[in-house]
Amino acid sequence: MVNKEVINASDVTVIVAIYNHFHWLRLILDALRQQSVVGFEVVIADDGSSDETVKEIVEYQKDYPELRVVHVWQPDEGWRKNKSLNNAVRNSSGKYLVFVDGDCIPHPRFVEDHILMSRAGYVIGGRRVDMSEDVSRVVEKWDSLPKGYFAKVRREVFKNIFRTRFGETIRQLRRTMRFPYWNGNPMFSTSTQIMGCNFGIYKSDLEKVNGFDERYIDPGTGEDIDLDVRLENSGVRHLKVSHNALMLHRHHQRQDFSSENNAKLYRAARQENVTYVREGLNRD
C-alpha cells in the first residue's frame, strides 16, 4: 500500500448531490451530524431544486449551525449533475472530497472510514446497502434520523427475511455489517469502477482530470464510470473497500436511461485514453 498522508476531519468536504427530495436530504444531514468525527465541511451540490427545497435547506442550516453546510445551487436546466458537482468542488475548502448521492444515508463512522482509507493517487470506493422496498418505506417514515439507525435498519432487513428472496436478504444483512480493520488497515479489493454515490478522492487527484465531464447531460450509465476511466488513464488507481464506509440506499425502480450521447463520450474516454477534459472544473 502507498504511503498515507495523515488528514484530519477539518481537511474533508462531503459533497451531497441532490435534486429536491428534502426529506431524504434531511436524513442524510442528520446522519452527518451523528458522525464519529466532527469538523468536516458539507457542500450540497444542488442541480436546480425548487424554492421550497431551498427554503428548507436554509432552515436546517439555521437550526443546526454546528454542521458546516454550504449550499451550492444552479438553475434547473435539465439533468446537469456533473456541472453541479463541479460547482460544489469549486466551492469546497477540503483537500479530501467524499461524494454522496442524495438518496443514500451514511453510516455513523462513514467519514471516519473515508479518512482512514484516504490515499494520495487513489480513488476509494465504499459500499451501499440496497434496501428493499419494505425496509426503505420504514426509513421514509422517519421525521428525523434516530440514534442507532443502522442497527434499526438491520433489524428491519431481518424482519423481512420471508418477504424477499432469502439470498437477497442475506446480502443486505451482510452489507450492513461494519467489520474492524485488519492490522489497522481496511480490507481493500481492486476494481475498475466506482459508484458515484460513495467515493473519496484528494482534490488534487480530481484536478488532474479536470473533474467531472459536463458534456454528460443525460442521467444513467457513464457520468461516474467515465470519471473512473479518466482517473485510471491519468495514473490514479481505484480501490474498493469491503464492510467499511457503508451507506443505506433508498429503494427505487431502476429506469432505462440509455443515452447515445453518454455512450459516445464513454467509448471515446476508453478508446482514446482520455484524461483531461476541457468541459470540467476549469474551462480552458
PDB file of N, CA, C and O in Angstrom, residues 121-163:
ATOM      1  N   GLY A 121      -3.250   9.527  -4.813  1.00  0.00           N
ATOM      2  CA  GLY A 121      -3.085   8.727  -6.024  1.00  0.00           C
ATOM      3  C   GLY A 121      -4.102   7.616  -6.167  1.00  0.00           C
ATOM      4  O   GLY A 121      -4.001   6.796  -7.085  1.00  0.00           O
ATOM      5  N   TYR A 122      -5.092   7.576  -5.260  1.00  0.00           N
ATOM      6  CA  TYR A 122      -6.128   6.545  -5.305  1.00  0.00           C
ATOM      7  C   TYR A 122      -7.498   7.178  -5.130  1.00  0.00           C
ATOM      8  O   TYR A 122      -7.655   8.128  -4.365  1.00  0.00           O
ATOM      9  N   VAL A 123      -8.486   6.616  -5.823  1.00  0.00           N
ATOM     10  CA  VAL A 123      -9.883   6.942  -5.548  1.00  0.00           C
ATOM     11  C   VAL A 123     -10.436   5.755  -4.783  1.00  0.00           C
ATOM     12  O   VAL A 123     -10.262   4.604  -5.179  1.00  0.00           O
ATOM     13  N   ILE A 124     -11.077   6.039  -3.645  1.00  0.00           N
ATOM     14  CA  ILE A 124     -11.541   4.997  -2.739  1.00  0.00           C
ATOM     15  C   ILE A 124     -13.047   4.831  -2.858  1.00  0.00           C
ATOM     16  O   ILE A 124     -13.806   5.792  -2.661  1.00  0.00           O
ATOM     17  N   GLY A 125     -13.498   3.636  -3.176  1.00  0.00           N
ATOM     18  CA  GLY A 125     -14.913   3.358  -3.337  1.00  0.00           C
ATOM     19  C   GLY A 125     -15.476   2.615  -2.145  1.00  0.00           C
ATOM     20  O   GLY A 125     -14.923   1.596  -1.723  1.00  0.00           O
ATOM     21  N   GLY A 126     -16.582   3.123  -1.571  1.00  0.00           N
ATOM     22  CA  GLY A 126     -17.269   2.440  -0.485  1.00  0.00           C
ATOM     23  C   GLY A 126     -18.382   1.564  -1.015  1.00  0.00           C
ATOM     24  O   GLY A 126     -18.546   1.377  -2.219  1.00  0.00           O
ATOM     25  N   ARG A 127     -19.176   1.019  -0.081  1.00  0.00           N
ATOM     26  CA  ARG A 127     -20.269   0.127  -0.438  1.00  0.00           C
ATOM     27  C   ARG A 127     -21.595   0.710   0.037  1.00  0.00           C
ATOM     28  O   ARG A 127     -21.625   1.629   0.837  1.00  0.00           O
ATOM     29  N   ARG A 128     -22.689   0.127  -0.441  1.00  0.00           N
ATOM     30  CA  ARG A 128     -24.002   0.585  -0.016  1.00  0.00           C
ATOM     31  C   ARG A 128     -24.912  -0.609   0.223  1.00  0.00           C
ATOM     32  O   ARG A 128     -24.722  -1.688  -0.356  1.00  0.00           O
ATOM     33  N   VAL A 129     -25.904  -0.405   1.075  1.00  0.00           N
ATOM     34  CA  VAL A 129     -26.942  -1.387   1.333  1.00  0.00           C
ATOM     35  C   VAL A 129     -28.148  -0.996   0.485  1.00  0.00           C
ATOM     36  O   VAL A 129     -28.760   0.053   0.718  1.00  0.00           O
ATOM     37  N   ASP A 130     -28.466  -1.794  -0.520  1.00  0.00           N
ATOM     38  CA  ASP A 130     -29.650  -1.522  -1.343  1.00  0.00           C
ATOM     39  C   ASP A 130     -30.874  -2.033  -0.599  1.00  0.00           C
ATOM     40  O   ASP A 130     -31.189  -3.226  -0.622  1.00  0.00           O
ATOM     41  N   MET A 131     -31.555  -1.124   0.090  1.00  0.00           N
ATOM     42  CA  MET A 131     -32.700  -1.532   0.902  1.00  0.00           C
ATOM     43  C   MET A 131     -33.851  -2.019   0.032  1.00  0.00           C
ATOM     44  O   MET A 131     -34.084  -1.502  -1.065  1.00  0.00           O
ATOM     45  N   SER A 132     -34.569  -3.010   0.521  1.00  0.00           N
ATOM     46  CA  SER A 132     -35.766  -3.480  -0.167  1.00  0.00           C
ATOM     47  C   SER A 132     -36.847  -2.404  -0.085  1.00  0.00           C
ATOM     48  O   SER A 132     -36.744  -1.433   0.688  1.00  0.00           O
ATOM     49  N   GLU A 133     -37.897  -2.586  -0.851  1.00  0.00           N
ATOM     50  CA  GLU A 133     -38.988  -1.609  -0.844  1.00  0.00           C
ATOM     51  C   GLU A 133     -39.606  -1.493   0.544  1.00  0.00           C
ATOM     52  O   GLU A 133     -39.906  -0.390   1.020  1.00  0.00           O
ATOM     53  N   ASP A 134     -39.796  -2.627   1.229  1.00  0.00           N
ATOM     54  CA  ASP A 134     -40.407  -2.605   2.557  1.00  0.00           C
ATOM     55  C   ASP A 134     -39.527  -1.879   3.569  1.00  0.00           C
ATOM     56  O   ASP A 134     -40.013  -1.074   4.369  1.00  0.00           O
ATOM     57  N   VAL A 135     -38.233  -2.158   3.557  1.00  0.00           N
ATOM     58  CA  VAL A 135     -37.317  -1.522   4.507  1.00  0.00           C
ATOM     59  C   VAL A 135     -37.202  -0.035   4.208  1.00  0.00           C
ATOM     60  O   VAL A 135     -37.219   0.810   5.113  1.00  0.00           O
ATOM     61  N   SER A 136     -37.103   0.305   2.949  1.00  0.00           N
ATOM     62  CA  SER A 136     -36.993   1.708   2.553  1.00  0.00           C
ATOM     63  C   SER A 136     -38.236   2.486   2.981  1.00  0.00           C
ATOM     64  O   SER A 136     -38.149   3.649   3.401  1.00  0.00           O
ATOM     65  N   ARG A 137     -39.389   1.843   2.915  1.00  0.00           N
ATOM     66  CA  ARG A 137     -40.636   2.508   3.315  1.00  0.00           C
ATOM     67  C   ARG A 137     -40.617   2.855   4.797  1.00  0.00           C
ATOM     68  O   ARG A 137     -41.113   3.916   5.204  1.00  0.00           O
ATOM     69  N   VAL A 138     -40.030   1.977   5.608  1.00  0.00           N
ATOM     70  CA  VAL A 138     -39.905   2.247   7.048  1.00  0.00           C
ATOM     71  C   VAL A 138     -39.041   3.479   7.288  1.00  0.00           C
ATOM     72  O   VAL A 138     -39.380   4.375   8.070  1.00  0.00           O
ATOM     73  N   VAL A 139     -37.907   3.530   6.595  1.00  0.00           N
ATOM     74  CA  VAL A 139     -36.981   4.655   6.763  1.00  0.00           C
ATOM     75  C   VAL A 139     -37.624   5.953   6.301  1.00  0.00           C
ATOM     76  O   VAL A 139     -37.457   7.007   6.931  1.00  0.00           O
ATOM     77  N   GLU A 140     -38.384   5.895   5.218  1.00  0.00           N
ATOM     78  CA  GLU A 140     -39.042   7.089   4.683  1.00  0.00           C
ATOM     79  C   GLU A 140     -39.993   7.717   5.711  1.00  0.00           C
ATOM     80  O   GLU A 140     -40.241   8.925   5.679  1.00  0.00           O
ATOM     81  N   LYS A 141     -40.512   6.921   6.628  1.00  0.00           N
ATOM     82  CA  LYS A 141     -41.476   7.422   7.616  1.00  0.00           C
ATOM     83  C   LYS A 141     -40.803   8.169   8.764  1.00  0.00           C
ATOM     84  O   LYS A 141     -41.491   8.831   9.547  1.00  0.00           O
ATOM     85  N   TRP A 142     -39.491   8.072   8.875  1.00  0.00           N
ATOM     86  CA  TRP A 142     -38.802   8.769   9.954  1.00  0.00           C
ATOM     87  C   TRP A 142     -38.810  10.272   9.683  1.00  0.00           C
ATOM     88  O   TRP A 142     -38.391  10.719   8.612  1.00  0.00           O
ATOM     89  N   ASP A 143     -39.248  11.060  10.643  1.00  0.00           N
ATOM     90  CA  ASP A 143     -39.217  12.515  10.507  1.00  0.00           C
ATOM     91  C   ASP A 143     -37.787  13.037  10.631  1.00  0.00           C
ATOM     92  O   ASP A 143     -37.415  14.027  10.004  1.00  0.00           O
ATOM     93  N   SER A 144     -37.035  12.385  11.489  1.00  0.00           N
ATOM     94  CA  SER A 144     -35.613  12.677  11.640  1.00  0.00           C
ATOM     95  C   SER A 144     -34.906  11.356  11.902  1.00  0.00           C
ATOM     96  O   SER A 144     -35.561  10.340  12.184  1.00  0.00           O
ATOM     97  N   LEU A 145     -33.604  11.379  11.814  1.00  0.00           N
ATOM     98  CA  LEU A 145     -32.854  10.128  11.912  1.00  0.00           C
ATOM     99  C   LEU A 145     -32.639   9.751  13.377  1.00  0.00           C
ATOM    100  O   LEU A 145     -32.043  10.515  14.138  1.00  0.00           O
ATOM    101  N   PRO A 146     -33.128   8.578  13.798  1.00  0.00           N
ATOM    102  CA  PRO A 146     -32.967   8.192  15.206  1.00  0.00           C
ATOM    103  C   PRO A 146     -31.538   7.739  15.502  1.00  0.00           C
ATOM    104  O   PRO A 146     -30.773   7.393  14.592  1.00  0.00           O
ATOM    105  N   LYS A 147     -31.191   7.729  16.769  1.00  0.00           N
ATOM    106  CA  LYS A 147     -29.923   7.157  17.184  1.00  0.00           C
ATOM    107  C   LYS A 147     -29.942   5.657  16.875  1.00  0.00           C
ATOM    108  O   LYS A 147     -30.978   5.002  16.965  1.00  0.00           O
ATOM    109  N   GLY A 148     -28.792   5.122  16.530  1.00  0.00           N
ATOM    110  CA  GLY A 148     -28.717   3.694  16.223  1.00  0.00           C
ATOM    111  C   GLY A 148     -29.455   3.303  14.961  1.00  0.00           C
ATOM    112  O   GLY A 148     -29.954   2.182  14.830  1.00  0.00           O
ATOM    113  N   TYR A 149     -29.538   4.215  13.991  1.00  0.00           N
ATOM    114  CA  TYR A 149     -30.342   3.976  12.800  1.00  0.00           C
ATOM    115  C   TYR A 149     -29.854   2.806  11.957  1.00  0.00           C
ATOM    116  O   TYR A 149     -30.654   2.093  11.348  1.00  0.00           O
ATOM    117  N   PHE A 150     -28.549   2.558  11.920  1.00  0.00           N
ATOM    118  CA  PHE A 150     -28.061   1.435  11.123  1.00  0.00           C
ATOM    119  C   PHE A 150     -28.517   0.115  11.729  1.00  0.00           C
ATOM    120  O   PHE A 150     -28.931  -0.806  11.003  1.00  0.00           O
ATOM    121  N   ALA A 151     -28.459  -0.005  13.058  1.00  0.00           N
ATOM    122  CA  ALA A 151     -28.926  -1.218  13.730  1.00  0.00           C
ATOM    123  C   ALA A 151     -30.424  -1.400  13.528  1.00  0.00           C
ATOM    124  O   ALA A 151     -30.912  -2.530  13.351  1.00  0.00           O
ATOM    125  N   LYS A 152     -31.179  -0.304  13.545  1.00  0.00           N
ATOM    126  CA  LYS A 152     -32.623  -0.383  13.322  1.00  0.00           C
ATOM    127  C   LYS A 152     -32.919  -0.909  11.918  1.00  0.00           C
ATOM    128  O   LYS A 152     -33.827  -1.732  11.723  1.00  0.00           O
ATOM    129  N   VAL A 153     -32.171  -0.437  10.930  1.00  0.00           N
ATOM    130  CA  VAL A 153     -32.371  -0.918   9.565  1.00  0.00           C
ATOM    131  C   VAL A 153     -32.000  -2.388   9.474  1.00  0.00           C
ATOM    132  O   VAL A 153     -32.681  -3.178   8.800  1.00  0.00           O
ATOM    133  N   ARG A 154     -30.933  -2.791  10.138  1.00  0.00           N
ATOM    134  CA  ARG A 154     -30.529  -4.201  10.126  1.00  0.00           C
ATOM    135  C   ARG A 154     -31.657  -5.083  10.663  1.00  0.00           C
ATOM    136  O   ARG A 154     -31.949  -6.145  10.118  1.00  0.00           O
ATOM    137  N   ARG A 155     -32.319  -4.620  11.731  1.00  0.00           N
ATOM    138  CA  ARG A 155     -33.439  -5.392  12.278  1.00  0.00           C
ATOM    139  C   ARG A 155     -34.606  -5.443  11.297  1.00  0.00           C
ATOM    140  O   ARG A 155     -35.277  -6.474  11.169  1.00  0.00           O
ATOM    141  N   GLU A 156     -34.855  -4.334  10.601  1.00  0.00           N
ATOM    142  CA  GLU A 156     -35.936  -4.326   9.613  1.00  0.00           C
ATOM    143  C   GLU A 156     -35.630  -5.280   8.461  1.00  0.00           C
ATOM    144  O   GLU A 156     -36.535  -5.957   7.948  1.00  0.00           O
ATOM    145  N   VAL A 157     -34.381  -5.331   8.049  1.00  0.00           N
ATOM    146  CA  VAL A 157     -33.984  -6.274   6.989  1.00  0.00           C
ATOM    147  C   VAL A 157     -34.263  -7.700   7.446  1.00  0.00           C
ATOM    148  O   VAL A 157     -34.826  -8.520   6.703  1.00  0.00           O
ATOM    149  N   PHE A 158     -33.880  -8.006   8.677  1.00  0.00           N
ATOM    150  CA  PHE A 158     -34.076  -9.357   9.198  1.00  0.00           C
ATOM    151  C   PHE A 158     -35.558  -9.699   9.305  1.00  0.00           C
ATOM    152  O   PHE A 158     -35.975 -10.822   9.015  1.00  0.00           O
ATOM    153  N   LYS A 159     -36.392  -8.729   9.716  1.00  0.00           N
ATOM    154  CA  LYS A 159     -37.828  -8.959   9.843  1.00  0.00           C
ATOM    155  C   LYS A 159     -38.470  -9.294   8.505  1.00  0.00           C
ATOM    156  O   LYS A 159     -39.516  -9.953   8.452  1.00  0.00           O
ATOM    157  N   ASN A 160     -37.845  -8.843   7.422  1.00  0.00           N
ATOM    158  CA  ASN A 160     -38.394  -9.086   6.088  1.00  0.00           C
ATOM    159  C   ASN A 160     -37.795 -10.317   5.420  1.00  0.00           C
ATOM    160  O   ASN A 160     -37.919 -10.487   4.205  1.00  0.00           O
ATOM    161  N   ILE A 161     -37.184 -11.172   6.215  1.00  0.00           N
ATOM    162  CA  ILE A 161     -36.453 -12.303   5.650  1.00  0.00           C
ATOM    163  C   ILE A 161     -37.364 -13.247   4.858  1.00  0.00           C
ATOM    164  O   ILE A 161     -36.931 -13.899   3.916  1.00  0.00           O
ATOM    165  N   PHE A 162     -38.657 -13.304   5.205  1.00  0.00           N
ATOM    166  CA  PHE A 162     -39.576 -14.186   4.495  1.00  0.00           C
ATOM    167  C   PHE A 162     -40.397 -13.443   3.441  1.00  0.00           C
ATOM    168  O   PHE A 162     -41.239 -14.040   2.775  1.00  0.00           O
ATOM    169  N   ARG A 163     -40.162 -12.134   3.317  1.00  0.00           N
ATOM    170  CA  ARG A 163     -40.887 -11.352   2.305  1.00  0.00           C
ATOM    171  C   ARG A 163     -40.082 -11.166   1.032  1.00  0.00           C
ATOM    172  O   ARG A 163     -40.640 -10.827  -0.007  1.00  0.00           O
TER     173      ARG A 163
END
